[in-house]
């Protein structure tokens, strides 16, 4: 690493808190090193209170880009100069580029693109599909919007009766106004409606976070009648690699049950391309960081 750092090295950052657990610095730095690119990626503990100063620092120092994570994904938007279509519709940014290092900051959201790429790599076509999505927090919102932009025909969003439910309603309204996708919203507690939607869907996406610590022993779907062999089941959780949902789906005949590792890798790869204009060596990074998954 040190032999690559010199007076020409360009900095990319990650602004979030807490952040020391993140695999993003390792992922990006290893990719930069593999391709012998003059970039370095550093994580900074930045919350809402420090965000405006940090963004000004990106402009002033010519930092070439930054990933943005919680709690800053919404708060960063008014500090930027431009948003791409998906970030605008999602209402959250996880990637910022500093155009030519000259202070013009553009915001993107790569989470949804990463999810769509992960599905495509598994041979799953979303264009024209009917999809059931559970969970409309950060990941679910990005998937809903990008899926609609990529041609999902009907999207049935389910969310618990909690603080994220109004967001689900707002997301569906924006999708219906701005895309050709027909989006509906229902309470997750309405199991009859959930089963009806899943019966009509070719893809079920779980973006609820159930199955991840501390809910690693739980699953939203516990009734095998909700499943069938040709239903694609996609869980955005990647640790553990096989959630209770995926295990349950496989036990009851689902042929294509996919975890969230591909989504995590490809959202990072899309950000990497924005930062440096090169394709991340995804297979190399997967084998380096996640060979046991």
PDB file of C-alpha atoms in Angstrom:
ATOM      1  CA  UNK A   1       0.000   0.000   0.000  1.00  0.00           C
ATOM      2  CA  UNK A   2       2.627   2.553   1.062  1.00  0.00           C
ATOM      3  CA  UNK A   3       4.625   2.249  -2.162  1.00  0.00           C
ATOM      4  CA  UNK A   4       1.544   3.466  -4.071  1.00  0.00           C
ATOM      5  CA  UNK A   5       1.182   6.638  -1.996  1.00  0.00           C
ATOM      6  CA  UNK A   6       2.972   9.685  -3.311  1.00  0.00           C
ATOM      7  CA  UNK A   7       2.375  13.297  -4.250  1.00  0.00           C
ATOM      8  CA  UNK A   8       0.014  12.249  -7.051  1.00  0.00           C
ATOM      9  CA  UNK A   9      -2.290  10.060  -4.945  1.00  0.00           C
ATOM     10  CA  UNK A  10      -5.972  11.023  -5.116  1.00  0.00           C
ATOM     11  CA  UNK A  11      -8.172  10.616  -2.047  1.00  0.00           C
ATOM     12  CA  UNK A  12     -11.624   9.024  -1.839  1.00  0.00           C
ATOM     13  CA  UNK A  13     -13.489   9.079   1.485  1.00  0.00           C
ATOM     14  CA  UNK A  14     -16.287   7.456   3.462  1.00  0.00           C
ATOM     15  CA  UNK A  15     -18.381   9.693   5.735  1.00  0.00           C
ATOM     16  CA  UNK A  16     -20.501   7.956   8.352  1.00  0.00           C
ATOM     17  CA  UNK A  17     -20.772   7.070  12.027  1.00  0.00           C
ATOM     18  CA  UNK A  18     -20.173   4.473  13.319  1.00  0.00           C
ATOM     19  CA  UNK A  19     -17.871   3.387  10.519  1.00  0.00           C
ATOM     20  CA  UNK A  20     -14.808   1.473  11.758  1.00  0.00           C
ATOM     21  CA  UNK A  21     -16.522  -1.866  11.053  1.00  0.00           C
ATOM     22  CA  UNK A  22     -16.962  -1.112   7.335  1.00  0.00           C
ATOM     23  CA  UNK A  23     -15.411  -3.356   4.690  1.00  0.00           C
ATOM     24  CA  UNK A  24     -15.554  -0.549   2.107  1.00  0.00           C
ATOM     25  CA  UNK A  25     -12.024   0.823   2.739  1.00  0.00           C
ATOM     26  CA  UNK A  26     -10.506  -2.640   2.311  1.00  0.00           C
ATOM     27  CA  UNK A  27     -12.640  -3.373  -0.748  1.00  0.00           C
ATOM     28  CA  UNK A  28     -11.759  -0.147  -2.566  1.00  0.00           C
ATOM     29  CA  UNK A  29      -8.093   0.006  -1.557  1.00  0.00           C
ATOM     30  CA  UNK A  30      -7.500  -3.599  -2.614  1.00  0.00           C
ATOM     31  CA  UNK A  31      -9.198  -2.875  -5.948  1.00  0.00           C
ATOM     32  CA  UNK A  32      -7.102   0.272  -6.460  1.00  0.00           C
ATOM     33  CA  UNK A  33      -3.956  -1.725  -5.678  1.00  0.00           C
ATOM     34  CA  UNK A  34      -4.929  -4.608  -7.977  1.00  0.00           C
ATOM     35  CA  UNK A  35      -5.397  -2.184 -10.884  1.00  0.00           C
ATOM     36  CA  UNK A  36      -2.383  -0.047  -9.870  1.00  0.00           C
ATOM     37  CA  UNK A  37      -4.514   3.095  -9.698  1.00  0.00           C
ATOM     38  CA  UNK A  38      -3.287   6.257  -7.901  1.00  0.00           C
ATOM     39  CA  UNK A  39      -6.115   6.371  -5.336  1.00  0.00           C
ATOM     40  CA  UNK A  40      -6.479   5.837  -1.598  1.00  0.00           C
ATOM     41  CA  UNK A  41      -9.750   5.351   0.320  1.00  0.00           C
ATOM     42  CA  UNK A  42     -10.123   6.472   3.955  1.00  0.00           C
ATOM     43  CA  UNK A  43     -13.021   6.322   6.418  1.00  0.00           C
ATOM     44  CA  UNK A  44     -13.939   9.337   8.565  1.00  0.00           C
ATOM     45  CA  UNK A  45     -16.288   9.321  11.555  1.00  0.00           C
ATOM     46  CA  UNK A  46     -18.716  12.040  10.432  1.00  0.00           C
ATOM     47  CA  UNK A  47     -22.282  12.548  11.612  1.00  0.00           C
ATOM     48  CA  UNK A  48     -24.919  15.140  10.788  1.00  0.00           C
ATOM     49  CA  UNK A  49     -23.239  17.829  12.906  1.00  0.00           C
ATOM     50  CA  UNK A  50     -19.924  17.592  11.053  1.00  0.00           C
ATOM     51  CA  UNK A  51     -21.312  16.826   7.599  1.00  0.00           C
ATOM     52  CA  UNK A  52     -21.439  20.332   6.118  1.00  0.00           C
ATOM     53  CA  UNK A  53     -17.801  20.984   7.086  1.00  0.00           C
ATOM     54  CA  UNK A  54     -16.767  17.595   5.694  1.00  0.00           C
ATOM     55  CA  UNK A  55     -18.483  18.267   2.361  1.00  0.00           C
ATOM     56  CA  UNK A  56     -16.796  21.651   2.172  1.00  0.00           C
ATOM     57  CA  UNK A  57     -13.541  19.829   2.847  1.00  0.00           C
ATOM     58  CA  UNK A  58     -14.166  17.598  -0.179  1.00  0.00           C
ATOM     59  CA  UNK A  59     -14.511  20.716  -2.318  1.00  0.00           C
ATOM     60  CA  UNK A  60     -11.538  22.538  -0.808  1.00  0.00           C
ATOM     61  CA  UNK A  61      -9.119  19.588  -0.857  1.00  0.00           C
ATOM     62  CA  UNK A  62     -10.116  18.216  -4.246  1.00  0.00           C
ATOM     63  CA  UNK A  63     -11.101  14.846  -2.770  1.00  0.00           C
ATOM     64  CA  UNK A  64     -12.328  12.904  -5.804  1.00  0.00           C
ATOM     65  CA  UNK A  65     -15.373  11.352  -4.229  1.00  0.00           C
ATOM     66  CA  UNK A  66     -16.966   9.895  -1.142  1.00  0.00           C
ATOM     67  CA  UNK A  67     -19.271   7.174  -0.028  1.00  0.00           C
ATOM     68  CA  UNK A  68     -21.979   8.378   2.329  1.00  0.00           C
ATOM     69  CA  UNK A  69     -23.563   6.118   4.904  1.00  0.00           C
ATOM     70  CA  UNK A  70     -25.830   6.493   7.931  1.00  0.00           C
ATOM     71  CA  UNK A  71     -26.820   8.891   9.334  1.00  0.00           C
ATOM     72  CA  UNK A  72     -25.897  11.187   6.417  1.00  0.00           C
ATOM     73  CA  UNK A  73     -27.654   9.783   3.330  1.00  0.00           C
ATOM     74  CA  UNK A  74     -30.536  12.278   3.380  1.00  0.00           C
ATOM     75  CA  UNK A  75     -28.759  15.170   5.103  1.00  0.00           C
ATOM     76  CA  UNK A  76     -26.091  15.365   2.394  1.00  0.00           C
ATOM     77  CA  UNK A  77     -28.549  16.150  -0.412  1.00  0.00           C
ATOM     78  CA  UNK A  78     -28.903  19.943   0.080  1.00  0.00           C
ATOM     79  CA  UNK A  79     -25.111  20.211   0.296  1.00  0.00           C
ATOM     80  CA  UNK A  80     -24.612  18.884  -3.259  1.00  0.00           C
ATOM     81  CA  UNK A  81     -24.791  20.571  -6.660  1.00  0.00           C
ATOM     82  CA  UNK A  82     -26.557  17.834  -8.618  1.00  0.00           C
ATOM     83  CA  UNK A  83     -28.356  14.489  -8.194  1.00  0.00           C
ATOM     84  CA  UNK A  84     -28.801  11.687 -10.683  1.00  0.00           C
ATOM     85  CA  UNK A  85     -32.351  10.455 -11.346  1.00  0.00           C
ATOM     86  CA  UNK A  86     -32.286   7.490  -8.996  1.00  0.00           C
ATOM     87  CA  UNK A  87     -30.852   9.466  -6.067  1.00  0.00           C
ATOM     88  CA  UNK A  88     -33.491  12.142  -6.579  1.00  0.00           C
ATOM     89  CA  UNK A  89     -36.324   9.605  -6.617  1.00  0.00           C
ATOM     90  CA  UNK A  90     -34.909   7.600  -3.714  1.00  0.00           C
ATOM     91  CA  UNK A  91     -34.306  10.719  -1.641  1.00  0.00           C
ATOM     92  CA  UNK A  92     -30.944   9.427  -0.407  1.00  0.00           C
ATOM     93  CA  UNK A  93     -27.323   9.495  -1.588  1.00  0.00           C
ATOM     94  CA  UNK A  94     -24.612   6.941  -0.859  1.00  0.00           C
ATOM     95  CA  UNK A  95     -21.997   8.081  -3.393  1.00  0.00           C
ATOM     96  CA  UNK A  96     -20.678  11.551  -4.239  1.00  0.00           C
ATOM     97  CA  UNK A  97     -18.256  12.462  -7.014  1.00  0.00           C
ATOM     98  CA  UNK A  98     -16.234  15.652  -7.255  1.00  0.00           C
ATOM     99  CA  UNK A  99     -16.260  16.321 -10.984  1.00  0.00           C
ATOM    100  CA  UNK A 100     -12.633  16.700 -12.150  1.00  0.00           C
ATOM    101  CA  UNK A 101     -11.733  17.520  -8.543  1.00  0.00           C
ATOM    102  CA  UNK A 102     -12.992  21.079  -9.093  1.00  0.00           C
ATOM    103  CA  UNK A 103     -15.774  21.264  -6.520  1.00  0.00           C
ATOM    104  CA  UNK A 104     -18.906  20.302  -8.508  1.00  0.00           C
ATOM    105  CA  UNK A 105     -20.437  17.556  -6.366  1.00  0.00           C
ATOM    106  CA  UNK A 106     -22.849  15.018  -7.879  1.00  0.00           C
ATOM    107  CA  UNK A 107     -24.860  12.588  -5.749  1.00  0.00           C
ATOM    108  CA  UNK A 108     -25.786   9.027  -6.700  1.00  0.00           C
ATOM    109  CA  UNK A 109     -27.397   6.060  -5.017  1.00  0.00           C
ATOM    110  CA  UNK A 110     -25.752   2.784  -6.022  1.00  0.00           C
ATOM    111  CA  UNK A 111     -27.678   0.427  -3.697  1.00  0.00           C
ATOM    112  CA  UNK A 112     -30.525  -0.194  -6.134  1.00  0.00           C
ATOM    113  CA  UNK A 113     -28.201  -0.532  -9.117  1.00  0.00           C
ATOM    114  CA  UNK A 114     -26.174  -3.049  -7.133  1.00  0.00           C
ATOM    115  CA  UNK A 115     -29.284  -5.098  -6.364  1.00  0.00           C
ATOM    116  CA  UNK A 116     -30.425  -5.110  -9.990  1.00  0.00           C
ATOM    117  CA  UNK A 117     -26.932  -6.131 -11.153  1.00  0.00           C
ATOM    118  CA  UNK A 118     -26.826  -8.931  -8.578  1.00  0.00           C
ATOM    119  CA  UNK A 119     -30.162 -10.272  -9.839  1.00  0.00           C
ATOM    120  CA  UNK A 120     -29.047  -9.998 -13.472  1.00  0.00           C
ATOM    121  CA  UNK A 121     -25.881 -11.970 -12.679  1.00  0.00           C
ATOM    122  CA  UNK A 122     -28.145 -14.745 -11.362  1.00  0.00           C
ATOM    123  CA  UNK A 123     -30.127 -14.716 -14.608  1.00  0.00           C
ATOM    124  CA  UNK A 124     -33.126 -12.885 -13.122  1.00  0.00           C
ATOM    125  CA  UNK A 125     -34.884 -10.392 -15.417  1.00  0.00           C
ATOM    126  CA  UNK A 126     -36.821  -7.599 -13.678  1.00  0.00           C
ATOM    127  CA  UNK A 127     -38.139  -5.897 -16.801  1.00  0.00           C
ATOM    128  CA  UNK A 128     -41.843  -6.661 -17.111  1.00  0.00           C
ATOM    129  CA  UNK A 129     -41.847  -8.600 -13.829  1.00  0.00           C
ATOM    130  CA  UNK A 130     -44.264  -8.474 -10.912  1.00  0.00           C
ATOM    131  CA  UNK A 131     -42.302  -8.121  -7.667  1.00  0.00           C
ATOM    132  CA  UNK A 132     -43.140  -8.285  -3.972  1.00  0.00           C
ATOM    133  CA  UNK A 133     -40.816  -6.223  -1.761  1.00  0.00           C
ATOM    134  CA  UNK A 134     -40.794  -6.364   2.048  1.00  0.00           C
ATOM    135  CA  UNK A 135     -39.172  -3.455   3.870  1.00  0.00           C
ATOM    136  CA  UNK A 136     -38.940   0.154   2.719  1.00  0.00           C
ATOM    137  CA  UNK A 137     -36.044   1.564   4.685  1.00  0.00           C
ATOM    138  CA  UNK A 138     -32.836   2.633   2.961  1.00  0.00           C
ATOM    139  CA  UNK A 139     -32.121  -0.548   0.994  1.00  0.00           C
ATOM    140  CA  UNK A 140     -35.769  -1.241   0.192  1.00  0.00           C
ATOM    141  CA  UNK A 141     -36.361   2.289  -1.088  1.00  0.00           C
ATOM    142  CA  UNK A 142     -33.330   2.102  -3.381  1.00  0.00           C
ATOM    143  CA  UNK A 143     -34.386  -1.300  -4.729  1.00  0.00           C
ATOM    144  CA  UNK A 144     -37.980  -0.155  -5.288  1.00  0.00           C
ATOM    145  CA  UNK A 145     -36.963   2.947  -7.235  1.00  0.00           C
ATOM    146  CA  UNK A 146     -34.206   1.350  -9.298  1.00  0.00           C
ATOM    147  CA  UNK A 147     -36.411  -1.634 -10.056  1.00  0.00           C
ATOM    148  CA  UNK A 148     -39.145   0.686 -11.298  1.00  0.00           C
ATOM    149  CA  UNK A 149     -36.643   2.609 -13.438  1.00  0.00           C
ATOM    150  CA  UNK A 150     -35.384  -0.703 -14.836  1.00  0.00           C
ATOM    151  CA  UNK A 151     -38.851  -1.806 -15.923  1.00  0.00           C
ATOM    152  CA  UNK A 152     -40.624  -3.668 -13.121  1.00  0.00           C
ATOM    153  CA  UNK A 153     -44.264  -3.783 -14.212  1.00  0.00           C
ATOM    154  CA  UNK A 154     -45.964  -4.176 -10.835  1.00  0.00           C
ATOM    155  CA  UNK A 155     -44.394  -3.638  -7.428  1.00  0.00           C
ATOM    156  CA  UNK A 156     -46.159  -4.686  -4.236  1.00  0.00           C
ATOM    157  CA  UNK A 157     -44.465  -3.020  -1.243  1.00  0.00           C
ATOM    158  CA  UNK A 158     -45.096  -4.340   2.279  1.00  0.00           C
ATOM    159  CA  UNK A 159     -43.861  -2.678   5.437  1.00  0.00           C
ATOM    160  CA  UNK A 160     -44.612  -3.009   9.117  1.00  0.00           C
ATOM    161  CA  UNK A 161     -46.822  -0.416  10.758  1.00  0.00           C
ATOM    162  CA  UNK A 162     -43.793   1.542  11.962  1.00  0.00           C
ATOM    163  CA  UNK A 163     -41.868   4.746  11.219  1.00  0.00           C
ATOM    164  CA  UNK A 164     -40.925   3.515   7.740  1.00  0.00           C
ATOM    165  CA  UNK A 165     -44.492   2.940   6.557  1.00  0.00           C
ATOM    166  CA  UNK A 166     -45.094   6.597   5.541  1.00  0.00           C
ATOM    167  CA  UNK A 167     -41.867   6.397   3.536  1.00  0.00           C
ATOM    168  CA  UNK A 168     -43.216   3.343   1.700  1.00  0.00           C
ATOM    169  CA  UNK A 169     -46.354   5.304   0.785  1.00  0.00           C
ATOM    170  CA  UNK A 170     -44.257   8.239  -0.442  1.00  0.00           C
ATOM    171  CA  UNK A 171     -41.963   5.962  -2.474  1.00  0.00           C
ATOM    172  CA  UNK A 172     -44.939   4.304  -4.178  1.00  0.00           C
ATOM    173  CA  UNK A 173     -46.420   7.706  -5.030  1.00  0.00           C
ATOM    174  CA  UNK A 174     -43.149   8.860  -6.621  1.00  0.00           C
ATOM    175  CA  UNK A 175     -42.805   5.634  -8.572  1.00  0.00           C
ATOM    176  CA  UNK A 176     -46.368   5.906  -9.887  1.00  0.00           C
ATOM    177  CA  UNK A 177     -45.865   9.542 -10.872  1.00  0.00           C
ATOM    178  CA  UNK A 178     -42.423   9.218 -12.472  1.00  0.00           C
ATOM    179  CA  UNK A 179     -42.234   5.707 -13.975  1.00  0.00           C
ATOM    180  CA  UNK A 180     -44.394   3.196 -15.827  1.00  0.00           C
ATOM    181  CA  UNK A 181     -44.370   0.835 -12.853  1.00  0.00           C
ATOM    182  CA  UNK A 182     -47.590   0.365 -10.863  1.00  0.00           C
ATOM    183  CA  UNK A 183     -46.662   0.390  -7.165  1.00  0.00           C
ATOM    184  CA  UNK A 184     -48.936  -0.456  -4.235  1.00  0.00           C
ATOM    185  CA  UNK A 185     -48.339  -0.394  -0.473  1.00  0.00           C
ATOM    186  CA  UNK A 186     -49.808  -2.614   2.224  1.00  0.00           C
ATOM    187  CA  UNK A 187     -49.102  -3.372   5.869  1.00  0.00           C
ATOM    188  CA  UNK A 188     -46.868  -6.413   6.382  1.00  0.00           C
ATOM    189  CA  UNK A 189     -49.241  -7.493   9.130  1.00  0.00           C
ATOM    190  CA  UNK A 190     -51.838  -8.234   6.415  1.00  0.00           C
ATOM    191  CA  UNK A 191     -50.623 -11.760   5.661  1.00  0.00           C
ATOM    192  CA  UNK A 192     -53.506 -12.518   3.312  1.00  0.00           C
ATOM    193  CA  UNK A 193     -52.528  -9.579   1.099  1.00  0.00           C
ATOM    194  CA  UNK A 194     -48.874 -10.636   1.263  1.00  0.00           C
ATOM    195  CA  UNK A 195     -49.663 -14.165   0.116  1.00  0.00           C
ATOM    196  CA  UNK A 196     -51.874 -12.854  -2.696  1.00  0.00           C
ATOM    197  CA  UNK A 197     -49.063 -10.568  -3.892  1.00  0.00           C
ATOM    198  CA  UNK A 198     -46.449 -13.311  -3.718  1.00  0.00           C
ATOM    199  CA  UNK A 199     -48.711 -15.678  -5.660  1.00  0.00           C
ATOM    200  CA  UNK A 200     -48.750 -13.122  -8.495  1.00  0.00           C
ATOM    201  CA  UNK A 201     -45.027 -12.310  -8.311  1.00  0.00           C
ATOM    202  CA  UNK A 202     -42.039 -13.910  -9.988  1.00  0.00           C
ATOM    203  CA  UNK A 203     -39.595 -12.274  -7.543  1.00  0.00           C
ATOM    204  CA  UNK A 204     -39.769 -11.842  -3.760  1.00  0.00           C
ATOM    205  CA  UNK A 205     -37.265  -9.377  -2.257  1.00  0.00           C
ATOM    206  CA  UNK A 206     -36.743  -9.124   1.500  1.00  0.00           C
ATOM    207  CA  UNK A 207     -35.118  -5.820   2.484  1.00  0.00           C
ATOM    208  CA  UNK A 208     -36.434  -5.865   6.048  1.00  0.00           C
ATOM    209  CA  UNK A 209     -33.163  -6.786   7.757  1.00  0.00           C
ATOM    210  CA  UNK A 210     -34.858  -9.747   9.451  1.00  0.00           C
ATOM    211  CA  UNK A 211     -32.312 -12.567   9.413  1.00  0.00           C
ATOM    212  CA  UNK A 212     -29.420 -10.280  10.325  1.00  0.00           C
ATOM    213  CA  UNK A 213     -28.132  -9.867  13.909  1.00  0.00           C
ATOM    214  CA  UNK A 214     -29.917  -9.676  16.320  1.00  0.00           C
ATOM    215  CA  UNK A 215     -32.760 -11.283  14.327  1.00  0.00           C
ATOM    216  CA  UNK A 216     -30.628 -13.992  12.708  1.00  0.00           C
ATOM    217  CA  UNK A 217     -32.968 -16.772  13.839  1.00  0.00           C
ATOM    218  CA  UNK A 218     -36.090 -15.176  12.363  1.00  0.00           C
ATOM    219  CA  UNK A 219     -37.750 -14.985   8.942  1.00  0.00           C
ATOM    220  CA  UNK A 220     -40.605 -12.887   7.562  1.00  0.00           C
ATOM    221  CA  UNK A 221     -41.864 -15.926   5.633  1.00  0.00           C
ATOM    222  CA  UNK A 222     -42.647 -18.962   7.801  1.00  0.00           C
ATOM    223  CA  UNK A 223     -45.523 -20.544   5.862  1.00  0.00           C
ATOM    224  CA  UNK A 224     -44.429 -22.807   2.969  1.00  0.00           C
ATOM    225  CA  UNK A 225     -47.671 -22.048   1.095  1.00  0.00           C
ATOM    226  CA  UNK A 226     -46.211 -18.575   0.357  1.00  0.00           C
ATOM    227  CA  UNK A 227     -43.429 -20.212  -1.673  1.00  0.00           C
ATOM    228  CA  UNK A 228     -43.187 -22.129  -4.917  1.00  0.00           C
ATOM    229  CA  UNK A 229     -40.430 -23.645  -7.004  1.00  0.00           C
ATOM    230  CA  UNK A 230     -40.248 -20.914  -9.653  1.00  0.00           C
ATOM    231  CA  UNK A 231     -40.354 -17.957  -7.220  1.00  0.00           C
ATOM    232  CA  UNK A 232     -37.030 -16.107  -7.005  1.00  0.00           C
ATOM    233  CA  UNK A 233     -36.250 -15.281  -3.363  1.00  0.00           C
ATOM    234  CA  UNK A 234     -33.706 -12.498  -2.818  1.00  0.00           C
ATOM    235  CA  UNK A 235     -32.623 -11.530   0.719  1.00  0.00           C
ATOM    236  CA  UNK A 236     -30.542  -8.346   0.992  1.00  0.00           C
ATOM    237  CA  UNK A 237     -28.762  -9.706   4.095  1.00  0.00           C
ATOM    238  CA  UNK A 238     -25.302 -11.152   3.345  1.00  0.00           C
ATOM    239  CA  UNK A 239     -24.129 -11.982   6.870  1.00  0.00           C
ATOM    240  CA  UNK A 240     -25.033 -14.704   7.646  1.00  0.00           C
ATOM    241  CA  UNK A 241     -24.660 -15.942   4.074  1.00  0.00           C
ATOM    242  CA  UNK A 242     -27.701 -18.180   4.473  1.00  0.00           C
ATOM    243  CA  UNK A 243     -30.479 -16.501   6.427  1.00  0.00           C
ATOM    244  CA  UNK A 244     -33.434 -18.325   7.925  1.00  0.00           C
ATOM    245  CA  UNK A 245     -35.502 -17.104   4.957  1.00  0.00           C
ATOM    246  CA  UNK A 246     -33.109 -18.576   2.397  1.00  0.00           C
ATOM    247  CA  UNK A 247     -32.794 -21.820   4.327  1.00  0.00           C
ATOM    248  CA  UNK A 248     -36.586 -22.095   4.613  1.00  0.00           C
ATOM    249  CA  UNK A 249     -37.044 -21.300   0.912  1.00  0.00           C
ATOM    250  CA  UNK A 250     -34.568 -23.972  -0.177  1.00  0.00           C
ATOM    251  CA  UNK A 251     -36.113 -26.548   2.160  1.00  0.00           C
ATOM    252  CA  UNK A 252     -39.470 -25.942   0.497  1.00  0.00           C
ATOM    253  CA  UNK A 253     -38.393 -26.269  -3.098  1.00  0.00           C
ATOM    254  CA  UNK A 254     -37.376 -22.760  -4.198  1.00  0.00           C
ATOM    255  CA  UNK A 255     -34.761 -23.198  -6.916  1.00  0.00           C
ATOM    256  CA  UNK A 256     -33.247 -19.698  -6.861  1.00  0.00           C
ATOM    257  CA  UNK A 257     -32.570 -18.276  -3.383  1.00  0.00           C
ATOM    258  CA  UNK A 258     -30.049 -15.410  -3.409  1.00  0.00           C
ATOM    259  CA  UNK A 259     -28.334 -13.569  -0.545  1.00  0.00           C
ATOM    260  CA  UNK A 260     -27.232  -9.921  -0.452  1.00  0.00           C
ATOM    261  CA  UNK A 261     -23.519 -10.412  -1.070  1.00  0.00           C
ATOM    262  CA  UNK A 262     -23.804  -9.639  -4.780  1.00  0.00           C
ATOM    263  CA  UNK A 263     -25.760  -6.472  -4.024  1.00  0.00           C
ATOM    264  CA  UNK A 264     -23.097  -5.301  -1.580  1.00  0.00           C
ATOM    265  CA  UNK A 265     -20.268  -6.017  -4.022  1.00  0.00           C
ATOM    266  CA  UNK A 266     -21.953  -4.494  -7.066  1.00  0.00           C
ATOM    267  CA  UNK A 267     -23.089  -1.317  -5.298  1.00  0.00           C
ATOM    268  CA  UNK A 268     -19.439  -0.870  -4.351  1.00  0.00           C
ATOM    269  CA  UNK A 269     -18.359  -1.615  -7.914  1.00  0.00           C
ATOM    270  CA  UNK A 270     -20.709   1.038  -9.300  1.00  0.00           C
ATOM    271  CA  UNK A 271     -19.328   3.592  -6.821  1.00  0.00           C
ATOM    272  CA  UNK A 272     -15.779   2.555  -7.761  1.00  0.00           C
ATOM    273  CA  UNK A 273     -16.554   3.255 -11.429  1.00  0.00           C
ATOM    274  CA  UNK A 274     -17.903   6.695 -10.510  1.00  0.00           C
ATOM    275  CA  UNK A 275     -14.729   7.484  -8.542  1.00  0.00           C
ATOM    276  CA  UNK A 276     -12.042   6.413 -10.995  1.00  0.00           C
ATOM    277  CA  UNK A 277     -13.691   5.439 -14.283  1.00  0.00           C
ATOM    278  CA  UNK A 278     -12.437   1.845 -14.096  1.00  0.00           C
ATOM    279  CA  UNK A 279     -14.272  -1.439 -13.510  1.00  0.00           C
ATOM    280  CA  UNK A 280     -13.734  -2.952 -10.083  1.00  0.00           C
ATOM    281  CA  UNK A 281     -12.272  -6.499 -10.269  1.00  0.00           C
ATOM    282  CA  UNK A 282     -15.352  -7.930  -8.551  1.00  0.00           C
ATOM    283  CA  UNK A 283     -14.354 -11.601  -8.624  1.00  0.00           C
ATOM    284  CA  UNK A 284     -10.950 -10.771  -7.138  1.00  0.00           C
ATOM    285  CA  UNK A 285     -12.543  -8.708  -4.338  1.00  0.00           C
ATOM    286  CA  UNK A 286     -15.126 -11.414  -3.661  1.00  0.00           C
ATOM    287  CA  UNK A 287     -12.432 -14.076  -3.309  1.00  0.00           C
ATOM    288  CA  UNK A 288     -10.278 -11.796  -1.187  1.00  0.00           C
ATOM    289  CA  UNK A 289     -12.939 -10.715   1.295  1.00  0.00           C
ATOM    290  CA  UNK A 290     -15.761 -13.217   1.077  1.00  0.00           C
ATOM    291  CA  UNK A 291     -14.321 -16.508  -0.151  1.00  0.00           C
ATOM    292  CA  UNK A 292     -16.149 -18.426   2.595  1.00  0.00           C
ATOM    293  CA  UNK A 293     -19.573 -16.977   1.626  1.00  0.00           C
TER     294      UNK A 293
END
